[in-house]
Amino acid sequence: MSLLWLATNAGISHWEHLIHYVLPSAIFNTLILLVGVAILVISIGAGCAWLVTAFDFPGKRLVSWALLLPLAMPTYIVAFAWLDLLHPIGPIQEAIRSILGYDSPRQFRLPDLRSMSGATILLGLVLYPYVYLTMRAMFISQPAHLLEAARTLGLSATGTFFRVALPMARPALVVGTSLALLETLNDIGASEFLGVNTLTVTIYTAWVTRSDLPAAAQIACTMLTIVILLLTLEYYGRKNQRYSSNKQMRGIQATRLTGIKAWAVACLTGLPILLGFVAPVLFLGWESSKRLGESMKLSSNLMHSLQNSLLLAVGVTAVVTLVSLIIAWYARHSAISNRSPERRRIVLRIASLGYAVPGTVLAIGLLTPGMAIDNFLAGLANVQELPLLSSGILLVICCAMRFMAIGIGSLDAGLTRIPPVMEQTSRLLGENEFMTFLRVHLPLLRPALVTSALLVFADAMKELPTTLLLRPINFETLATTLYAEAARGTYEEGAIAALMIVMVGTLPVVLLARSQLKTSGKQ
């Protein structure tokens, strides 16, 4: 409502300027980027998911979980790393010129990474795990007899994939691709570093650079239209996800590959890991070691950024965990009491909508009501500072709304594994609802709580768009510090901040990969 109020009260002149000079190129760039990323994440994610499910090859066990590692790499960090790696005087082009016998970048240089194609490739290399996760789970659960029947009728392995396995997994493909595209819409750092003027970058430029909040709100409304289209696509994809779950049905049996085919598949599935995780991490480690080798200590600015990042992440994690616990428990209790599973799904989807809204749009929408409350509180306390904005509370609230879906999803999954008979037994033994929650639900939810907290903590540590727009004055996190260092071209200091973010983000991804490996091992 706040966003619509800002947009509609800005005046016709704003809309005319945006329609003629700003929106056409921004919308075109955004749509081209979304289409390109969709093609790439589908190709990499679905292809790798099928290869590690249907075939047995050297290193398969390692590759099957390592394909999730790019989830730990924020898009802006991958762009930051590859911009330096592929710089005309960077290590890769220097090595190529040395092999070819050239001395100068004027004699040989690769195409500039700062382009639409560069942004599409880098975003695809980071976001394909969303498709890989959903498709891998779907391929594992597909009945083997359908695929065997296709082969018996004369289809090749490739034909079986495209005509049988892929169509059956289409709902999972739509869901995973929609998640990847929502993350693409939320991206600001990578797009700006790579010179692609998307709607998100335009919103940031209008608000921060030109101090034109009404124009930013109008662009954000345009962006919401694309978000609604993606959510509709995701809803219908999830709605049609109805398959038999007969546990006695035999799953796909992996075909053992030998010789050159086996090593070709191993290299093919390992390439996204190398480009999307290993190479950037090695670069960040090398640059960080050079910086630490010079001074042997972290700068005070970097230490303050680390402290602020930890403070923000802890605050967001605490809020998300508490609110998610209440919502997930209420949804379960309401569904059991009213015998209405549909009511539970509605409650959970409404509470999780914040994740679908890009951080820039969410920040603009919260700013007006937040400022109104801030002015009221400042008047009561008779102070000049705005308490919510200056203390970072508004930033914590915005991040918590954005990541609430992670907490709710993890805790709801944990609650569904607790049979209703356990709480019914507790009530029969004289415990009230609150004590049943404390003594039955909470202990059994401990693994889900830990997983949820780790995922939210990692996402809050690397959040950039919301932090850029709502952070208090002189409040820098590791993400904003990296953004500033990249803008100045000082890669060594930025590499340390980036490496810290990746180290924090890797732990929950490894835990997620471990759970996926256990699940696939049971099939």
Short mmCIF file of C-alpha atoms in Angstrom, two decimals:
data_model
loop_
_atom_site.label_atom_id
_atom_site.label_comp_id
_atom_site.label_asym_id
_atom_site.label_seq_id
_atom_site.Cartn_x
_atom_site.Cartn_y
_atom_site.Cartn_z
CA MET A 1 0.00 0.00 0.00
CA SER A 2 2.82 2.38 0.87
CA LEU A 3 4.51 1.66 -2.44
CA LEU A 4 1.33 2.33 -4.42
CA TRP A 5 0.68 5.56 -2.48
CA LEU A 6 4.18 6.85 -3.26
CA ALA A 7 3.86 5.92 -6.93
CA THR A 8 0.39 7.37 -7.51
CA ASN A 9 1.08 10.63 -5.69
CA ALA A 10 4.29 11.42 -7.56
CA GLY A 11 2.58 13.26 -10.41
CA ILE A 12 2.19 12.67 -14.14
CA SER A 13 5.55 14.26 -14.99
CA HIS A 14 7.42 11.48 -13.21
CA TRP A 15 5.56 8.80 -15.14
CA GLU A 16 6.09 10.54 -18.46
CA HIS A 17 9.83 10.84 -17.87
CA LEU A 18 10.10 7.20 -16.78
CA ILE A 19 8.02 5.89 -19.67
CA HIS A 20 10.01 7.78 -22.29
CA TYR A 21 13.58 7.64 -20.96
CA VAL A 22 14.00 5.08 -18.17
CA LEU A 23 11.58 2.16 -18.20
CA PRO A 24 11.91 0.92 -21.82
CA SER A 25 15.64 0.13 -21.59
CA ALA A 26 15.43 -1.08 -17.97
CA ILE A 27 12.50 -3.42 -18.69
CA PHE A 28 14.15 -4.69 -21.88
CA ASN A 29 17.45 -5.39 -20.08
CA THR A 30 15.63 -7.09 -17.20
CA LEU A 31 13.58 -9.34 -19.48
CA ILE A 32 16.60 -10.28 -21.61
CA LEU A 33 18.56 -11.09 -18.44
CA LEU A 34 15.69 -13.19 -17.06
CA VAL A 35 15.33 -15.15 -20.30
CA GLY A 36 19.08 -15.75 -20.54
CA VAL A 37 19.40 -16.83 -16.91
CA ALA A 38 16.36 -19.11 -17.27
CA ILE A 39 17.90 -20.89 -20.25
CA LEU A 40 21.23 -21.30 -18.47
CA VAL A 41 19.90 -22.50 -15.09
CA ILE A 42 17.59 -24.98 -16.81
CA SER A 43 20.41 -26.32 -18.99
CA ILE A 44 22.94 -26.64 -16.14
CA GLY A 45 20.58 -27.55 -13.31
CA ALA A 46 18.39 -30.07 -15.12
CA GLY A 47 21.29 -31.51 -17.10
CA CYS A 48 23.52 -32.08 -14.06
CA ALA A 49 20.60 -33.44 -12.02
CA TRP A 50 19.89 -36.04 -14.72
CA LEU A 51 23.53 -37.02 -15.17
CA VAL A 52 24.18 -37.62 -11.45
CA THR A 53 20.88 -39.53 -11.13
CA ALA A 54 20.94 -41.68 -14.25
CA PHE A 55 24.66 -42.47 -14.54
CA ASP A 56 27.52 -43.71 -12.40
CA PHE A 57 30.91 -42.11 -13.16
CA PRO A 58 34.18 -41.25 -11.38
CA GLY A 59 33.67 -38.66 -8.63
CA LYS A 60 29.87 -38.87 -8.75
CA ARG A 61 29.49 -38.92 -4.95
CA LEU A 62 31.57 -35.76 -4.60
CA VAL A 63 29.96 -33.96 -7.54
CA SER A 64 26.38 -34.76 -6.45
CA TRP A 65 26.70 -32.55 -3.34
CA ALA A 66 29.39 -30.14 -4.59
CA LEU A 67 26.97 -28.94 -7.29
CA LEU A 68 25.16 -27.11 -4.46
CA LEU A 69 28.23 -25.10 -3.40
CA PRO A 70 27.55 -22.07 -5.66
CA LEU A 71 24.57 -21.36 -3.37
CA ALA A 72 27.15 -20.09 -0.88
CA MET A 73 28.42 -17.53 -3.40
CA PRO A 74 26.40 -14.29 -3.60
CA THR A 75 26.05 -13.12 -7.18
CA TYR A 76 27.94 -9.88 -6.54
CA ILE A 77 30.94 -11.80 -5.15
CA VAL A 78 31.16 -14.02 -8.23
CA ALA A 79 31.01 -10.93 -10.43
CA PHE A 80 33.64 -9.21 -8.26
CA ALA A 81 35.99 -12.20 -8.52
CA TRP A 82 35.60 -12.88 -12.24
CA LEU A 83 35.98 -9.21 -13.17
CA ASP A 84 39.48 -9.29 -11.73
CA LEU A 85 40.29 -12.79 -12.98
CA LEU A 86 39.36 -11.81 -16.56
CA HIS A 87 40.79 -8.30 -16.42
CA PRO A 88 43.04 -7.49 -19.45
CA ILE A 89 46.04 -7.58 -17.09
CA GLY A 90 44.55 -10.27 -14.87
CA PRO A 91 45.98 -13.77 -14.36
CA ILE A 92 43.92 -15.61 -17.00
CA GLN A 93 44.54 -13.25 -19.91
CA GLU A 94 48.20 -12.89 -18.91
CA ALA A 95 48.58 -16.68 -18.98
CA ILE A 96 46.89 -16.93 -22.40
CA ARG A 97 49.13 -14.20 -23.85
CA SER A 98 52.18 -15.92 -22.42
CA ILE A 99 51.22 -19.20 -24.09
CA LEU A 100 50.50 -17.48 -27.41
CA GLY A 101 53.68 -15.41 -27.26
CA TYR A 102 52.04 -11.98 -27.00
CA ASP A 103 53.42 -9.18 -24.83
CA SER A 104 50.61 -6.62 -24.65
CA PRO A 105 46.82 -6.56 -24.12
CA ARG A 106 46.66 -4.66 -27.42
CA GLN A 107 47.79 -7.81 -29.23
CA PHE A 108 45.26 -10.13 -27.57
CA ARG A 109 42.37 -9.65 -25.16
CA LEU A 110 39.18 -11.54 -24.38
CA PRO A 111 35.75 -9.93 -24.83
CA ASP A 112 34.77 -7.60 -21.98
CA LEU A 113 32.89 -9.37 -19.19
CA ARG A 114 30.92 -6.17 -18.53
CA SER A 115 28.02 -7.03 -20.82
CA MET A 116 24.62 -8.65 -20.89
CA SER A 117 26.14 -12.00 -21.88
CA GLY A 118 28.68 -11.76 -19.05
CA ALA A 119 25.96 -11.03 -16.49
CA THR A 120 23.79 -13.87 -17.81
CA ILE A 121 26.61 -16.42 -17.60
CA LEU A 122 27.74 -15.42 -14.10
CA LEU A 123 24.23 -15.29 -12.66
CA GLY A 124 23.44 -18.65 -14.26
CA LEU A 125 26.56 -20.21 -12.71
CA VAL A 126 25.45 -19.10 -9.24
CA LEU A 127 21.69 -19.71 -9.44
CA TYR A 128 21.48 -23.10 -11.21
CA PRO A 129 21.44 -25.02 -7.85
CA TYR A 130 17.80 -23.95 -7.36
CA VAL A 131 16.88 -25.99 -10.44
CA TYR A 132 19.37 -28.75 -9.60
CA LEU A 133 17.84 -29.24 -6.14
CA THR A 134 14.24 -29.55 -7.30
CA MET A 135 15.05 -31.62 -10.39
CA ARG A 136 17.38 -34.00 -8.56
CA ALA A 137 14.66 -34.77 -6.00
CA MET A 138 12.12 -35.31 -8.78
CA PHE A 139 14.39 -37.54 -10.88
CA ILE A 140 15.21 -39.72 -7.86
CA SER A 141 11.51 -40.30 -7.19
CA GLN A 142 10.57 -41.16 -10.78
CA PRO A 143 9.57 -44.81 -11.33
CA ALA A 144 12.16 -46.76 -13.28
CA HIS A 145 9.64 -48.90 -15.19
CA LEU A 146 8.41 -45.89 -17.21
CA LEU A 147 11.92 -45.09 -18.39
CA GLU A 148 12.63 -48.75 -19.12
CA ALA A 149 9.43 -48.97 -21.16
CA ALA A 150 10.57 -45.98 -23.23
CA ARG A 151 13.93 -47.63 -23.92
CA THR A 152 12.16 -50.89 -24.85
CA LEU A 153 10.06 -48.97 -27.39
CA GLY A 154 13.22 -47.79 -29.12
CA LEU A 155 14.03 -44.42 -27.52
CA SER A 156 17.68 -43.59 -26.94
CA ALA A 157 18.98 -42.39 -23.56
CA THR A 158 18.75 -38.79 -24.80
CA GLY A 159 15.26 -39.32 -26.18
CA THR A 160 14.13 -40.91 -22.92
CA PHE A 161 15.33 -37.85 -21.03
CA PHE A 162 13.60 -35.29 -23.26
CA ARG A 163 10.39 -37.21 -23.95
CA VAL A 164 9.75 -39.00 -20.64
CA ALA A 165 11.89 -37.89 -17.67
CA LEU A 166 11.86 -34.13 -18.35
CA PRO A 167 8.08 -33.82 -19.00
CA MET A 168 7.34 -35.72 -15.77
CA ALA A 169 9.61 -33.33 -13.86
CA ARG A 170 8.17 -30.17 -15.43
CA PRO A 171 6.51 -28.87 -12.21
CA ALA A 172 9.81 -29.10 -10.33
CA LEU A 173 11.55 -27.38 -13.24
CA VAL A 174 9.09 -24.47 -13.10
CA VAL A 175 9.47 -24.09 -9.33
CA GLY A 176 13.28 -24.14 -9.39
CA THR A 177 13.49 -21.76 -12.35
CA SER A 178 11.05 -19.34 -10.71
CA LEU A 179 13.21 -19.21 -7.58
CA ALA A 180 16.31 -18.54 -9.66
CA LEU A 181 14.57 -15.74 -11.56
CA LEU A 182 13.34 -14.12 -8.34
CA GLU A 183 16.94 -14.06 -7.14
CA THR A 184 17.95 -12.53 -10.48
CA LEU A 185 15.40 -9.76 -9.97
CA ASN A 186 16.75 -9.12 -6.47
CA ASP A 187 20.36 -8.83 -7.67
CA ILE A 188 21.92 -5.37 -7.66
CA GLY A 189 25.66 -5.81 -7.15
CA ALA A 190 26.46 -8.16 -10.04
CA SER A 191 24.25 -6.29 -12.50
CA GLU A 192 25.80 -2.94 -11.59
CA PHE A 193 29.39 -4.29 -11.62
CA LEU A 194 28.77 -5.79 -15.07
CA GLY A 195 27.14 -2.66 -16.50
CA VAL A 196 23.62 -4.06 -16.99
CA ASN A 197 20.98 -1.44 -16.17
CA THR A 198 18.14 -3.59 -14.78
CA LEU A 199 15.03 -2.42 -12.94
CA THR A 200 16.72 -3.10 -9.58
CA VAL A 201 19.76 -0.99 -10.49
CA THR A 202 17.44 1.76 -11.77
CA ILE A 203 15.54 1.80 -8.47
CA TYR A 204 18.78 2.15 -6.51
CA THR A 205 20.04 4.90 -8.82
CA ALA A 206 16.77 6.86 -8.58
CA TRP A 207 16.63 6.63 -4.78
CA VAL A 208 20.25 6.95 -3.70
CA THR A 209 21.98 8.82 -6.54
CA ARG A 210 19.18 11.20 -7.55
CA SER A 211 17.30 11.23 -4.19
CA ASP A 212 14.05 10.71 -6.12
CA LEU A 213 12.00 8.36 -3.95
CA PRO A 214 8.71 8.76 -5.92
CA ALA A 215 10.46 7.72 -9.16
CA ALA A 216 12.00 4.75 -7.35
CA ALA A 217 8.53 3.75 -6.11
CA GLN A 218 7.11 3.95 -9.63
CA ILE A 219 9.90 1.76 -11.01
CA ALA A 220 9.33 -0.64 -8.10
CA CYS A 221 5.64 -0.95 -9.03
CA THR A 222 6.69 -1.91 -12.55
CA MET A 223 9.03 -4.49 -11.08
CA LEU A 224 6.22 -5.92 -8.93
CA THR A 225 4.34 -6.76 -12.11
CA ILE A 226 7.18 -9.07 -13.17
CA VAL A 227 7.31 -10.56 -9.66
CA ILE A 228 3.56 -11.32 -9.77
CA LEU A 229 3.99 -13.03 -13.14
CA LEU A 230 6.81 -15.19 -11.76
CA LEU A 231 4.79 -16.05 -8.64
CA THR A 232 1.85 -17.04 -10.81
CA LEU A 233 4.13 -19.26 -12.87
CA GLU A 234 5.57 -20.83 -9.72
CA TYR A 235 2.09 -21.36 -8.22
CA TYR A 236 0.76 -23.23 -11.23
CA GLY A 237 3.97 -25.26 -11.41
CA ARG A 238 3.64 -26.27 -7.76
CA LYS A 239 -0.12 -26.76 -8.08
CA ASN A 240 0.34 -29.42 -10.76
CA GLN A 241 3.01 -31.29 -8.82
CA ARG A 242 1.03 -34.48 -8.19
CA TYR A 243 2.85 -37.76 -8.45
CA SER A 244 2.57 -41.18 -6.90
CA SER A 245 4.64 -41.67 -3.76
CA ASN A 246 4.55 -45.47 -3.61
CA LYS A 247 7.62 -46.36 -1.58
CA GLN A 248 7.70 -49.88 -3.00
CA MET A 249 8.12 -48.53 -6.54
CA ARG A 250 11.65 -49.07 -7.84
CA GLY A 251 13.57 -45.86 -8.58
CA ILE A 252 16.03 -45.14 -11.37
CA GLN A 253 19.05 -47.45 -11.40
CA ALA A 254 22.20 -45.58 -12.39
CA THR A 255 23.97 -46.87 -15.49
CA ARG A 256 27.72 -47.30 -15.01
CA LEU A 257 29.79 -45.41 -17.57
CA THR A 258 33.33 -46.39 -18.53
CA GLY A 259 36.16 -44.98 -20.55
CA ILE A 260 36.01 -41.60 -22.21
CA LYS A 261 32.25 -41.24 -21.66
CA ALA A 262 32.65 -41.56 -17.91
CA TRP A 263 35.39 -38.92 -17.73
CA ALA A 264 33.50 -36.64 -20.12
CA VAL A 265 30.44 -36.69 -17.85
CA ALA A 266 32.66 -36.15 -14.78
CA CYS A 267 34.24 -33.07 -16.42
CA LEU A 268 30.88 -31.79 -17.62
CA THR A 269 29.29 -31.95 -14.18
CA GLY A 270 32.41 -30.58 -12.50
CA LEU A 271 32.65 -27.52 -14.75
CA PRO A 272 29.83 -25.54 -13.04
CA ILE A 273 31.46 -26.21 -9.66
CA LEU A 274 34.82 -24.99 -10.93
CA LEU A 275 33.46 -21.81 -12.52
CA GLY A 276 30.77 -20.99 -9.95
CA PHE A 277 32.64 -21.78 -6.72
CA VAL A 278 36.19 -23.13 -6.86
CA ALA A 279 37.78 -20.47 -9.11
CA PRO A 280 36.23 -17.48 -7.27
CA VAL A 281 37.15 -18.91 -3.86
CA LEU A 282 40.76 -19.56 -4.94
CA PHE A 283 40.98 -16.00 -6.25
CA LEU A 284 39.56 -14.55 -3.03
CA GLY A 285 41.94 -16.66 -0.97
CA TRP A 286 44.94 -15.55 -3.03
CA GLU A 287 44.02 -11.86 -2.88
CA SER A 288 43.29 -12.10 0.84
CA SER A 289 46.62 -13.76 1.54
CA LYS A 290 48.44 -10.98 -0.34
CA ARG A 291 46.60 -8.33 1.67
CA LEU A 292 47.20 -10.07 5.00
CA GLY A 293 50.83 -10.74 4.04
CA GLU A 294 51.44 -7.00 3.81
CA SER A 295 49.92 -5.90 7.12
CA MET A 296 49.42 -9.21 9.02
CA LYS A 297 46.15 -7.86 10.45
CA LEU A 298 42.70 -6.79 9.40
CA SER A 299 41.96 -3.10 9.04
CA SER A 300 39.77 -1.39 11.63
CA ASN A 301 37.13 -0.65 8.96
CA LEU A 302 36.93 -4.33 8.04
CA MET A 303 36.64 -5.35 11.68
CA HIS A 304 33.80 -2.86 12.20
CA SER A 305 32.07 -4.22 9.07
CA LEU A 306 32.42 -7.78 10.38
CA GLN A 307 31.01 -6.74 13.75
CA ASN A 308 28.07 -4.97 12.10
CA SER A 309 27.38 -7.95 9.82
CA LEU A 310 27.33 -10.33 12.78
CA LEU A 311 25.09 -7.96 14.75
CA LEU A 312 22.65 -7.66 11.85
CA ALA A 313 22.65 -11.39 11.13
CA VAL A 314 22.06 -12.32 14.79
CA GLY A 315 19.19 -9.82 15.09
CA VAL A 316 17.53 -11.01 11.87
CA THR A 317 17.98 -14.67 12.83
CA ALA A 318 16.43 -14.12 16.26
CA VAL A 319 13.40 -12.29 14.83
CA VAL A 320 12.85 -14.77 12.00
CA THR A 321 13.19 -17.81 14.27
CA LEU A 322 10.74 -16.48 16.85
CA VAL A 323 8.10 -15.28 14.39
CA SER A 324 8.45 -18.37 12.16
CA LEU A 325 8.01 -20.63 15.16
CA ILE A 326 4.78 -18.86 16.11
CA ILE A 327 3.40 -18.87 12.55
CA ALA A 328 4.33 -22.48 11.79
CA TRP A 329 2.88 -23.72 15.09
CA TYR A 330 -0.31 -21.67 14.63
CA ALA A 331 -0.74 -22.99 11.08
CA ARG A 332 -0.36 -26.59 12.27
CA HIS A 333 -2.62 -26.11 15.28
CA SER A 334 -5.26 -24.36 13.18
CA ALA A 335 -5.20 -27.09 10.51
CA ILE A 336 -5.58 -29.87 13.13
CA SER A 337 -8.29 -28.05 15.12
CA ASN A 338 -10.34 -27.07 12.07
CA ARG A 339 -9.37 -30.13 10.00
CA SER A 340 -8.51 -27.81 7.13
CA PRO A 341 -5.11 -28.44 5.47
CA GLU A 342 -5.94 -25.77 2.88
CA ARG A 343 -6.11 -23.14 5.64
CA ARG A 344 -2.63 -24.11 6.78
CA ARG A 345 -1.24 -23.73 3.26
CA ILE A 346 -2.84 -20.28 2.87
CA VAL A 347 -1.38 -19.04 6.17
CA LEU A 348 2.10 -20.28 5.29
CA ARG A 349 2.06 -18.82 1.76
CA ILE A 350 0.91 -15.39 2.95
CA ALA A 351 3.57 -15.32 5.66
CA SER A 352 6.25 -16.32 3.12
CA LEU A 353 5.48 -13.73 0.43
CA GLY A 354 8.30 -11.43 1.56
CA TYR A 355 10.93 -13.71 0.00
CA ALA A 356 9.40 -13.20 -3.44
CA VAL A 357 9.63 -9.41 -3.24
CA PRO A 358 13.06 -7.98 -4.19
CA GLY A 359 14.91 -6.26 -1.36
CA THR A 360 14.83 -2.86 -3.07
CA VAL A 361 11.04 -3.01 -3.50
CA LEU A 362 10.51 -4.18 0.08
CA ALA A 363 12.75 -1.41 1.41
CA ILE A 364 10.82 1.32 -0.45
CA GLY A 365 7.51 -0.11 0.70
CA LEU A 366 8.60 -0.10 4.35
CA LEU A 367 10.24 3.30 4.29
CA THR A 368 7.10 5.49 4.38
CA PRO A 369 5.30 3.71 7.27
CA GLY A 370 8.63 3.32 9.04
CA MET A 371 9.37 7.03 8.75
CA ALA A 372 5.88 7.89 10.00
CA ILE A 373 6.34 5.70 13.08
CA ASP A 374 9.87 7.09 13.52
CA ASN A 375 8.65 10.69 13.49
CA PHE A 376 5.94 9.82 16.00
CA LEU A 377 8.44 8.12 18.33
CA ALA A 378 10.94 10.97 17.95
CA GLY A 379 8.20 13.46 18.90
CA LEU A 380 7.30 11.44 21.98
CA ALA A 381 10.93 11.18 23.08
CA ASN A 382 11.66 14.79 22.04
CA VAL A 383 14.78 13.78 20.08
CA GLN A 384 15.98 14.69 16.60
CA GLU A 385 17.16 11.22 15.57
CA LEU A 386 14.79 8.72 13.97
CA PRO A 387 14.94 5.76 16.39
CA LEU A 388 13.96 2.93 14.03
CA LEU A 389 16.11 4.02 11.10
CA SER A 390 19.18 5.20 13.01
CA SER A 391 19.29 2.13 15.27
CA GLY A 392 18.97 -0.33 12.39
CA ILE A 393 15.66 -1.74 13.64
CA LEU A 394 13.94 -0.94 10.34
CA LEU A 395 16.73 -2.77 8.49
CA VAL A 396 16.32 -5.82 10.73
CA ILE A 397 12.54 -5.82 10.17
CA CYS A 398 12.94 -5.58 6.40
CA CYS A 399 15.52 -8.40 6.27
CA ALA A 400 13.36 -10.52 8.58
CA MET A 401 10.37 -10.10 6.27
CA ARG A 402 12.50 -11.07 3.30
CA PHE A 403 13.88 -14.25 4.91
CA MET A 404 10.76 -15.30 6.82
CA ALA A 405 9.97 -17.93 4.17
CA ILE A 406 13.21 -19.77 4.99
CA GLY A 407 12.37 -20.06 8.68
CA ILE A 408 8.72 -20.93 8.11
CA GLY A 409 9.56 -23.56 5.51
CA SER A 410 12.14 -25.31 7.71
CA LEU A 411 9.99 -25.27 10.85
CA ASP A 412 6.82 -26.33 9.04
CA ALA A 413 8.73 -29.28 7.56
CA GLY A 414 9.91 -30.16 11.07
CA LEU A 415 6.39 -29.93 12.50
CA THR A 416 4.92 -32.16 9.79
CA ARG A 417 7.26 -34.94 10.96
CA ILE A 418 5.70 -34.80 14.46
CA PRO A 419 2.56 -37.01 14.47
CA PRO A 420 -0.56 -35.31 15.95
CA VAL A 421 -1.00 -38.26 18.31
CA MET A 422 1.97 -37.04 20.38
CA GLU A 423 0.37 -33.70 21.25
CA GLN A 424 -3.00 -35.40 21.76
CA THR A 425 -1.35 -37.73 24.27
CA SER A 426 0.23 -34.74 26.02
CA ARG A 427 -3.15 -33.02 26.31
CA LEU A 428 -4.74 -36.20 27.69
CA LEU A 429 -2.02 -36.30 30.35
CA GLY A 430 -3.07 -32.85 31.56
CA GLU A 431 -0.69 -30.47 29.77
CA ASN A 432 -2.11 -27.28 28.26
CA GLU A 433 -1.26 -26.07 24.74
CA PHE A 434 1.69 -23.92 25.81
CA MET A 435 3.32 -26.63 27.92
CA THR A 436 2.71 -29.16 25.14
CA PHE A 437 4.55 -26.82 22.80
CA LEU A 438 7.48 -26.42 25.24
CA ARG A 439 7.78 -30.07 26.28
CA VAL A 440 6.82 -31.89 23.06
CA HIS A 441 7.19 -29.71 19.98
CA LEU A 442 10.22 -27.62 20.88
CA PRO A 443 12.62 -30.51 21.72
CA LEU A 444 11.63 -32.39 18.55
CA LEU A 445 12.06 -29.22 16.48
CA ARG A 446 15.67 -28.65 17.55
CA PRO A 447 17.26 -29.93 14.27
CA ALA A 448 14.87 -27.85 12.17
CA LEU A 449 15.53 -24.80 14.35
CA VAL A 450 19.29 -25.14 13.91
CA THR A 451 18.98 -25.58 10.13
CA SER A 452 16.62 -22.62 9.85
CA ALA A 453 18.84 -20.37 11.97
CA LEU A 454 21.96 -21.26 9.94
CA LEU A 455 20.26 -20.56 6.61
CA VAL A 456 18.81 -17.23 7.77
CA PHE A 457 22.12 -16.20 9.37
CA ALA A 458 24.04 -16.88 6.16
CA ASP A 459 21.52 -15.03 3.98
CA ALA A 460 21.49 -12.02 6.33
CA MET A 461 25.30 -11.88 6.26
CA LYS A 462 25.37 -11.60 2.47
CA GLU A 463 22.26 -9.43 1.93
CA LEU A 464 23.17 -6.37 -0.16
CA PRO A 465 20.16 -4.54 -1.71
CA THR A 466 18.20 -4.04 1.52
CA THR A 467 21.33 -3.15 3.50
CA LEU A 468 22.44 -0.58 0.93
CA LEU A 469 19.12 1.25 1.10
CA LEU A 470 18.14 1.07 4.80
CA ARG A 471 21.41 0.93 6.75
CA PRO A 472 22.03 3.69 9.33
CA ILE A 473 24.66 6.35 8.68
CA ASN A 474 28.23 5.01 9.05
CA PHE A 475 26.90 1.45 9.37
CA GLU A 476 28.83 -0.74 6.94
CA THR A 477 28.49 -4.50 6.67
CA LEU A 478 30.83 -6.89 4.86
CA ALA A 479 28.49 -6.81 1.84
CA THR A 480 28.37 -2.99 1.63
CA THR A 481 32.12 -2.78 2.27
CA LEU A 482 32.76 -5.16 -0.65
CA TYR A 483 30.36 -3.12 -2.81
CA ALA A 484 32.27 0.09 -2.00
CA GLU A 485 35.70 -1.51 -2.50
CA ALA A 486 34.65 -2.93 -5.88
CA ALA A 487 33.35 0.49 -6.94
CA ARG A 488 36.76 1.97 -6.07
CA GLY A 489 38.66 -0.91 -7.69
CA THR A 490 40.53 -1.84 -4.47
CA TYR A 491 40.22 -5.61 -4.80
CA GLU A 492 42.55 -6.76 -2.00
CA GLU A 493 40.50 -5.30 0.88
CA GLY A 494 37.25 -6.34 -0.80
CA ALA A 495 38.53 -9.90 -1.27
CA ILE A 496 38.85 -10.38 2.49
CA ALA A 497 35.27 -9.22 3.06
CA ALA A 498 34.05 -11.49 0.25
CA LEU A 499 35.94 -14.49 1.60
CA MET A 500 34.39 -13.98 5.05
CA ILE A 501 30.89 -13.93 3.55
CA VAL A 502 31.57 -17.10 1.54
CA MET A 503 32.97 -18.92 4.59
CA VAL A 504 29.81 -18.15 6.57
CA GLY A 505 27.56 -19.14 3.67
CA THR A 506 29.33 -22.44 2.97
CA LEU A 507 28.39 -24.14 6.26
CA PRO A 508 24.58 -24.26 5.75
CA VAL A 509 25.08 -25.26 2.12
CA VAL A 510 27.29 -28.18 3.16
CA LEU A 511 24.65 -29.25 5.70
CA LEU A 512 21.98 -29.00 3.01
CA ALA A 513 24.13 -31.03 0.61
CA ARG A 514 24.72 -33.63 3.30
CA SER A 515 20.98 -34.03 3.89
CA GLN A 516 20.42 -34.33 0.13
CA LEU A 517 23.12 -37.02 -0.07
CA LYS A 518 21.45 -39.00 2.71
CA THR A 519 18.08 -38.69 1.00
CA SER A 520 19.43 -39.89 -2.34
CA GLY A 521 21.20 -42.76 -0.61
CA LYS A 522 17.90 -44.03 0.78
CA GLN A 523 16.24 -44.14 -2.63
#
